[in-house]
mmCIF file of C-alpha atoms in Angstrom:
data_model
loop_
_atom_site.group_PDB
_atom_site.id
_atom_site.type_symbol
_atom_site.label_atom_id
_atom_site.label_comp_id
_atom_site.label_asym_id
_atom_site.label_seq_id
_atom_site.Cartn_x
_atom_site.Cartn_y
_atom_site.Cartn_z
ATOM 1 C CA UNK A 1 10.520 -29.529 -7.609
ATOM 2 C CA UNK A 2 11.353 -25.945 -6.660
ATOM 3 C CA UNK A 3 11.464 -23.348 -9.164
ATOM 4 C CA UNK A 4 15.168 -22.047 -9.854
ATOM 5 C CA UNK A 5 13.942 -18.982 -10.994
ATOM 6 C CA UNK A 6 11.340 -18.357 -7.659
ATOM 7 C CA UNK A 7 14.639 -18.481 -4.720
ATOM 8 C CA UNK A 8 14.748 -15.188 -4.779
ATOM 9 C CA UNK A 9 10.832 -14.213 -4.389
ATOM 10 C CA UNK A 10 8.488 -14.301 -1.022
ATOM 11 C CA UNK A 11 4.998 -14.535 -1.047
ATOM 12 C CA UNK A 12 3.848 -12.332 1.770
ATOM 13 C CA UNK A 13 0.390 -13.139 3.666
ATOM 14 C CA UNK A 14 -1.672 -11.091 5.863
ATOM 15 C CA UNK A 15 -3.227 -13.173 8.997
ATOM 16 C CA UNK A 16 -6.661 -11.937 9.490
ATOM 17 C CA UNK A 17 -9.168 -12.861 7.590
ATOM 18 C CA UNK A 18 -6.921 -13.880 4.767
ATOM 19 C CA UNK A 19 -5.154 -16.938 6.295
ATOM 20 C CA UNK A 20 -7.743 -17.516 9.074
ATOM 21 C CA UNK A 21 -11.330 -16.457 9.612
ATOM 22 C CA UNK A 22 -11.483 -13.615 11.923
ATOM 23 C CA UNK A 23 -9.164 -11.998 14.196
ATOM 24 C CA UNK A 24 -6.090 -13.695 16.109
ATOM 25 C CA UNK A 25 -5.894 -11.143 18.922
ATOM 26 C CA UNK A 26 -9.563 -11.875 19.710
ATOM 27 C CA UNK A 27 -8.246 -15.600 20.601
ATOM 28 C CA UNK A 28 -5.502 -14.710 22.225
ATOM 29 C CA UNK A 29 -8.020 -12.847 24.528
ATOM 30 C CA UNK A 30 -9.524 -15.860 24.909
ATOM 31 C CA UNK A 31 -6.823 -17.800 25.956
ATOM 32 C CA UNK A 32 -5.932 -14.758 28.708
ATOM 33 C CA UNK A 33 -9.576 -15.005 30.204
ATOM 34 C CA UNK A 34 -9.254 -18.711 30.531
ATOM 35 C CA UNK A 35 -6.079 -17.690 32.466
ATOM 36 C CA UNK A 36 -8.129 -15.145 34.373
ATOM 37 C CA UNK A 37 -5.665 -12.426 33.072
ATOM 38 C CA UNK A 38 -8.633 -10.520 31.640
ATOM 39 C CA UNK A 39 -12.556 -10.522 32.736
ATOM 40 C CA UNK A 40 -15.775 -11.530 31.403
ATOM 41 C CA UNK A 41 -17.003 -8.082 30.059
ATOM 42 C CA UNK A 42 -13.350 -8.063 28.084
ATOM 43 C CA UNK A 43 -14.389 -10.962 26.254
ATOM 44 C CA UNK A 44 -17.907 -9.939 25.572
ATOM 45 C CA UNK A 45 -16.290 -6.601 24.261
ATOM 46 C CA UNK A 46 -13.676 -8.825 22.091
ATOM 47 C CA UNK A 47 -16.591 -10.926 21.036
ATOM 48 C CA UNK A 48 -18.502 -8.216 19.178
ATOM 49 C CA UNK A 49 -15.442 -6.571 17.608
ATOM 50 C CA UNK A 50 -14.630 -10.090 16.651
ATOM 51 C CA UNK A 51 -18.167 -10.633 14.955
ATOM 52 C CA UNK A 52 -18.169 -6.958 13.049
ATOM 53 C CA UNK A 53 -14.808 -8.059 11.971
ATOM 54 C CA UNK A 54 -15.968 -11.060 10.178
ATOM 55 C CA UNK A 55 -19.037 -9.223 8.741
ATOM 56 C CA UNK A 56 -17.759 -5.855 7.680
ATOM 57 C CA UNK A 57 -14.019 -6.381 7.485
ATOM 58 C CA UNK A 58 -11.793 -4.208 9.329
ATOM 59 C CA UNK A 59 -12.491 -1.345 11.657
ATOM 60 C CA UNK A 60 -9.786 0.840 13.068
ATOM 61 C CA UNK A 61 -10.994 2.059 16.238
ATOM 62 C CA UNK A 62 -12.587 -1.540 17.247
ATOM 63 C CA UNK A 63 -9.092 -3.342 16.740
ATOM 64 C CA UNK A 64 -7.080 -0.664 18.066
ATOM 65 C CA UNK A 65 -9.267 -0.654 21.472
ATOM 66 C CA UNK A 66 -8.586 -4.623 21.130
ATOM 67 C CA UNK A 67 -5.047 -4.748 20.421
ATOM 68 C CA UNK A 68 -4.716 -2.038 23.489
ATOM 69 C CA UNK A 69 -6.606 -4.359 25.906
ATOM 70 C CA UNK A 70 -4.167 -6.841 24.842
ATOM 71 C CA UNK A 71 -1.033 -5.161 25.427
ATOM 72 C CA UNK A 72 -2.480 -4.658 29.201
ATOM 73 C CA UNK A 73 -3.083 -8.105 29.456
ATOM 74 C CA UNK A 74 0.917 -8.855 28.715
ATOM 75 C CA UNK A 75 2.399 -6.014 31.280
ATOM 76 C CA UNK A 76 4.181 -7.831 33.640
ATOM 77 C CA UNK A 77 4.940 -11.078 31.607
ATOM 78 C CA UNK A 78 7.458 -12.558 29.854
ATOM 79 C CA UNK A 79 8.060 -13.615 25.669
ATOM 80 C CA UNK A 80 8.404 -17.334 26.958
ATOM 81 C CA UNK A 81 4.621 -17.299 28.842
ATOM 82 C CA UNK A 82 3.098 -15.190 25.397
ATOM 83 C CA UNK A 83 4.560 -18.058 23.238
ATOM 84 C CA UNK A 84 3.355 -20.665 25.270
ATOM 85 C CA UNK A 85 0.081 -19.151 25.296
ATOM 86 C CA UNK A 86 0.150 -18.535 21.321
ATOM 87 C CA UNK A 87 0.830 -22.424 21.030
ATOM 88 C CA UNK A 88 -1.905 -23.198 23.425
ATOM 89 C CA UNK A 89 -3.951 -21.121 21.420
ATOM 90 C CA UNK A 90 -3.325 -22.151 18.255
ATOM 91 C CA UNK A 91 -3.342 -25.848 18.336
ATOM 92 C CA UNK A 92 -6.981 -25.118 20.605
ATOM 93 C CA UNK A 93 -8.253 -22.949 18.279
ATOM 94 C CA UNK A 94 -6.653 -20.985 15.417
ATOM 95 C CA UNK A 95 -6.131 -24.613 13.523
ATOM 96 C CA UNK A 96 -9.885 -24.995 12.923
ATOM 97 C CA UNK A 97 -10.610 -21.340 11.662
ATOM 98 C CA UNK A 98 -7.512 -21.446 8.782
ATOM 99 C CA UNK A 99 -8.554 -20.916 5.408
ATOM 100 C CA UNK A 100 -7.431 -24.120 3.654
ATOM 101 C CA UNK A 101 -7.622 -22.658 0.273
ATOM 102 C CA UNK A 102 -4.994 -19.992 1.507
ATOM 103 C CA UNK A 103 -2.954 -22.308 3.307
ATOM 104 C CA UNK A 104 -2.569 -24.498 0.171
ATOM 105 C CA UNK A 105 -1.343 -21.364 -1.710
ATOM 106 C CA UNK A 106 0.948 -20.737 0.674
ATOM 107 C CA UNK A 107 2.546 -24.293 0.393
ATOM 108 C CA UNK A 108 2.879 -24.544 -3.076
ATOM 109 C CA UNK A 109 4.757 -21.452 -3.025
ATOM 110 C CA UNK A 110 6.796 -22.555 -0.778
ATOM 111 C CA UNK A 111 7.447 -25.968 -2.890
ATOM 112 C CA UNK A 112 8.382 -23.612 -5.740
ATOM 113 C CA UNK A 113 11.067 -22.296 -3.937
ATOM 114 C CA UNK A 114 9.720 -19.331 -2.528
ATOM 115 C CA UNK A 115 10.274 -18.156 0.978
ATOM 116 C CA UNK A 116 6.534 -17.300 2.718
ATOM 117 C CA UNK A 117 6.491 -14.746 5.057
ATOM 118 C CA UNK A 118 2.894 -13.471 7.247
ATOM 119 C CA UNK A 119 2.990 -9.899 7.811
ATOM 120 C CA UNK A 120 0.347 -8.894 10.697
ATOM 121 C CA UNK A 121 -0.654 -6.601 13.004
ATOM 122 C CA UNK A 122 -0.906 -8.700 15.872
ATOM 123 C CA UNK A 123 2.002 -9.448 17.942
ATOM 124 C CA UNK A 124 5.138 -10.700 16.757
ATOM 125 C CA UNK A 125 5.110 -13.849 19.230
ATOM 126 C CA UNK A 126 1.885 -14.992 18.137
ATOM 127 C CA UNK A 127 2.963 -14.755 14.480
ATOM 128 C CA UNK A 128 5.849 -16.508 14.997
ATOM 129 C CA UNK A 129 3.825 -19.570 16.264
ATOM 130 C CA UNK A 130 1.699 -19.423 13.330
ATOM 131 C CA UNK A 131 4.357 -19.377 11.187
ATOM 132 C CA UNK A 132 6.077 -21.872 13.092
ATOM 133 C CA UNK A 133 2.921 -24.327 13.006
ATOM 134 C CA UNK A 134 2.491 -24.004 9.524
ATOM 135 C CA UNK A 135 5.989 -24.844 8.346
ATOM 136 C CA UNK A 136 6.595 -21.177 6.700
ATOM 137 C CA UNK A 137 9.533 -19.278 6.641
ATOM 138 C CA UNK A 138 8.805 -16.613 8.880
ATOM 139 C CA UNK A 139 6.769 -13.843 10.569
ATOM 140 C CA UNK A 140 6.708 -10.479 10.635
ATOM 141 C CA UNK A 141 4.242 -8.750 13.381
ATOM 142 C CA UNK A 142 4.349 -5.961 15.680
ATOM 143 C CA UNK A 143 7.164 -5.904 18.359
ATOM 144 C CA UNK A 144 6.622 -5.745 21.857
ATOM 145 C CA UNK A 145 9.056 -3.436 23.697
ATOM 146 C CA UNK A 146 10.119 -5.260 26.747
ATOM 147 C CA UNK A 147 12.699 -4.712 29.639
ATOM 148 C CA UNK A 148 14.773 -7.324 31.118
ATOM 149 C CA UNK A 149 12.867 -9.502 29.392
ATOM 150 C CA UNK A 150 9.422 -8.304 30.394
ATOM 151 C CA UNK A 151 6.682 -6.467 28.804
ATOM 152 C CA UNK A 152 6.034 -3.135 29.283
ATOM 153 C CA UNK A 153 2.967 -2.561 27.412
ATOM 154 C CA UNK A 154 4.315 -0.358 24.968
ATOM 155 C CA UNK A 155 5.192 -0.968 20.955
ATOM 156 C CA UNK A 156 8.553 -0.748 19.133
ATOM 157 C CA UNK A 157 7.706 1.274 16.080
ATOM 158 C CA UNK A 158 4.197 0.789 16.193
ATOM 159 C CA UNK A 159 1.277 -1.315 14.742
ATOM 160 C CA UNK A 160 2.535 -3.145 11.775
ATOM 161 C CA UNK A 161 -0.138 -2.288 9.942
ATOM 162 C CA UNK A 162 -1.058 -0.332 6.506
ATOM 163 C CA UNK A 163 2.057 1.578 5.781
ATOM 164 C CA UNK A 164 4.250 -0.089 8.015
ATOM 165 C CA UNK A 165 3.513 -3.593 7.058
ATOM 166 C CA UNK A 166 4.681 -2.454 3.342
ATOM 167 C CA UNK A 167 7.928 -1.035 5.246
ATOM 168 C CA UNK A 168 8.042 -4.593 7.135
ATOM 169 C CA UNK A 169 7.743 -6.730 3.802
ATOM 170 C CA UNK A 170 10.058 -4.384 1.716
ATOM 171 C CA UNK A 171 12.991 -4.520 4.389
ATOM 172 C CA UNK A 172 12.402 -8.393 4.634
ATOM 173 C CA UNK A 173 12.711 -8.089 0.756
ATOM 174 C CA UNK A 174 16.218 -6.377 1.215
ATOM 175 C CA UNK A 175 17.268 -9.316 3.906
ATOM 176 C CA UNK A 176 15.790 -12.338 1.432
ATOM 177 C CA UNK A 177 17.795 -10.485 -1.449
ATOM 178 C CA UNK A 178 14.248 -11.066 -3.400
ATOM 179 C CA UNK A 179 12.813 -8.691 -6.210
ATOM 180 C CA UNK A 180 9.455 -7.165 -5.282
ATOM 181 C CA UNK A 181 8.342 -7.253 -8.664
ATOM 182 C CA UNK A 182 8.542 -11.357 -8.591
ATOM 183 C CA UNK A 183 6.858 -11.586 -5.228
ATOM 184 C CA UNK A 184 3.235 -11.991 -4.035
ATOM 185 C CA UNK A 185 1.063 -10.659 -1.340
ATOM 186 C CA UNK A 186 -2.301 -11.261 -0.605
ATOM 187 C CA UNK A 187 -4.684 -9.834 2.066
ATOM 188 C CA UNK A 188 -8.345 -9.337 2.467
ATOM 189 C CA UNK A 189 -8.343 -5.637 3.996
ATOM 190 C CA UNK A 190 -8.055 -1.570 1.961
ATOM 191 C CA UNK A 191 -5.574 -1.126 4.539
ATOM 192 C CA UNK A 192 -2.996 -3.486 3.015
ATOM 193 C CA UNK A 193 -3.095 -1.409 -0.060
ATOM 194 C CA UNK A 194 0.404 -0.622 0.389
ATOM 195 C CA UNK A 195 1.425 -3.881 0.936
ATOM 196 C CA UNK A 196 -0.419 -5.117 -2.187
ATOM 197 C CA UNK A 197 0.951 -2.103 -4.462
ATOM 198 C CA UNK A 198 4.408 -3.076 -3.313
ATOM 199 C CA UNK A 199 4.807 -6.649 -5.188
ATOM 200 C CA UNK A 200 4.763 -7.223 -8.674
ATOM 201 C CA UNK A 201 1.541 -10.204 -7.853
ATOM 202 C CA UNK A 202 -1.207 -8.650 -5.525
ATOM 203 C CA UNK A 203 -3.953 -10.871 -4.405
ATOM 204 C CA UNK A 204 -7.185 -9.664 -2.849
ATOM 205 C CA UNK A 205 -8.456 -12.134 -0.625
ATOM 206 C CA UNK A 206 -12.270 -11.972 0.763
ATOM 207 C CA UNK A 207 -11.322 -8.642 0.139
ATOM 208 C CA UNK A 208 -13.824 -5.473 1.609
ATOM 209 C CA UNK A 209 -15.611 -3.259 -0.429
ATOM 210 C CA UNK A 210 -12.719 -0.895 -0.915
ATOM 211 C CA UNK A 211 -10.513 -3.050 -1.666
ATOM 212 C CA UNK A 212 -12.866 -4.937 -3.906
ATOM 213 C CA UNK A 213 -13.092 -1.943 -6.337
ATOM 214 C CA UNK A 214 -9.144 -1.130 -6.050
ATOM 215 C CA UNK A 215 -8.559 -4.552 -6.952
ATOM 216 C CA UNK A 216 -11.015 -4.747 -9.785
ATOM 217 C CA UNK A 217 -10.023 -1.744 -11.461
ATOM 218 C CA UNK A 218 -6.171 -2.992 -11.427
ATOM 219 C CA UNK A 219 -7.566 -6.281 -12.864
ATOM 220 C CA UNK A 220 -6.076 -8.274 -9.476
ATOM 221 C CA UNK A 221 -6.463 -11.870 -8.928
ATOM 222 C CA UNK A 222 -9.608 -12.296 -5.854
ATOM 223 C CA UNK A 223 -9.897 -15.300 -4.272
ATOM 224 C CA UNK A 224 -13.098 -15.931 -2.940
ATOM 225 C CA UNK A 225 -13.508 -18.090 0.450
ATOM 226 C CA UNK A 226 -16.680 -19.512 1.711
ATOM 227 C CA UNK A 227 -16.674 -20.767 5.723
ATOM 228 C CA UNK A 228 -17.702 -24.417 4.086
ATOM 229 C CA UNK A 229 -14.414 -24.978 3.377
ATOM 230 C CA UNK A 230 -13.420 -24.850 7.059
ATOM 231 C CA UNK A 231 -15.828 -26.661 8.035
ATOM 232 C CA UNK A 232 -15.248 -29.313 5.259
ATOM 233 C CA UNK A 233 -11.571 -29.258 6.524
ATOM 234 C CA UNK A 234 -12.442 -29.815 10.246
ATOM 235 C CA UNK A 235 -14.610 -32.589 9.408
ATOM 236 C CA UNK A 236 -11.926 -34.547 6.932
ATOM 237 C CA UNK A 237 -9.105 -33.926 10.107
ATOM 238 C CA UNK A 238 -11.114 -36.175 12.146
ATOM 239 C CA UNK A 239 -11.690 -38.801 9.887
ATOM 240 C CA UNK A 240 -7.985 -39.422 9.580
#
């Protein structure tokens, strides 16, 4: 039974590492090589990042140099083909890396009423499909400029990411008529400090050292993930 008091609150959840394990844009890449849009040495390049990502949390300059690969691989093609390809890719692969501990919290928020909203860095297509998948209310990623309907391989007000991603998730705030004070965010990464300082309920998830200690010291919730629980996840899917 919702919560009466909750309609006007969002629970706002980073992608990476916080809903699933690792990085989306890495898969994507993926998908594009399968396509032939990209080569072998991209993916071996994606493939480390990807790996130091899980390890160590995120790095700047690796997922910049990734997310700039990616935009090269959409010149040229249209939102329809980057959705398809986001579908393809999640019900191939993203599916079996989700968090199920994270996905659970994000469904019993939305049972109590609350609207759930990912806020990402990667591109607003793919988020949408994720969001889509899942049943959540919405995405919120970073925007692709095109032209007559096809990419150019340049952004629309940048990388949502650290400071941005707060400016994201307080205009959606504005739109969803919700108080910041009632609503949550969670994320695994320093650079969503903003985001997390924004809502009344910050969540570190898996968080990195930094945020680890930022978290402690403000006496933050931490959820704490273990791969296990994927893998326990994957296995129970195909017993049904």
């Amino acid at each position: 039974m919702p919560d009466a008091n909750a309609a006007r609150s969002i629970a706002f959840f980073d992608v990476d590492n916080t809903l699933m394990r690792g990085a989306s844009l890495y898969h994507l890449g993926i998908g594009a090589w399968r396509r032939r849009l990209i080569t072998g040495r991209d993916i071996s390049s994606f493939a480390w990042k990807q790996a130091r990502f899980i390890a160590v949390g995120e790095n700047r300059v690796h997922l910049a140099s990734v997310r700039e690969r990616a935009l090269e691989v959409v010149v040229g093609h249209n939102r329809a083909e980057l959705i398809e390809l986001s579908r393809e890719i999640f019900d191939a692969r993203l599916i079996r890396l989700l968090w199920p501990e994270t996905v659970a919290v994000a469904r019993a928020h939305l049972e109590a009423g609350r609207e759930v909203w990912l806020v990402s860095a990667t591109a607003q297509e793919v988020a949408d499909v994720i969001a889509e998948r899942l049943g959540f209310t919405g995405a919120l990623g970073t925007v692709l400029e095109t032209v007559e309907g096809v990419f150019t391989g340049r952004l629309i007000d940048g990388v949502c990411h650290g400071d941005q991603k707060a400016e994201a998730a307080r205009g959606q705030a504005v739109r969803s008529d919700a108080d910041l004070t009632g609503c949550w965010a969670y994320s695994d990464s320093h650079n969503d400090i903003p985001l997390l300082d924004l809502v009344g309920n910050p969540v570190a998830v898996n968080p990195d050292a930094t945020l680890h200690r930022y978290a402690t010291a403000r006496h933050w919730p931490i959820m704490r993930l273990k791969r296990g629980s994927i893998t326990a996840a994957a296995r129970a899917s195909k017993k049904r």
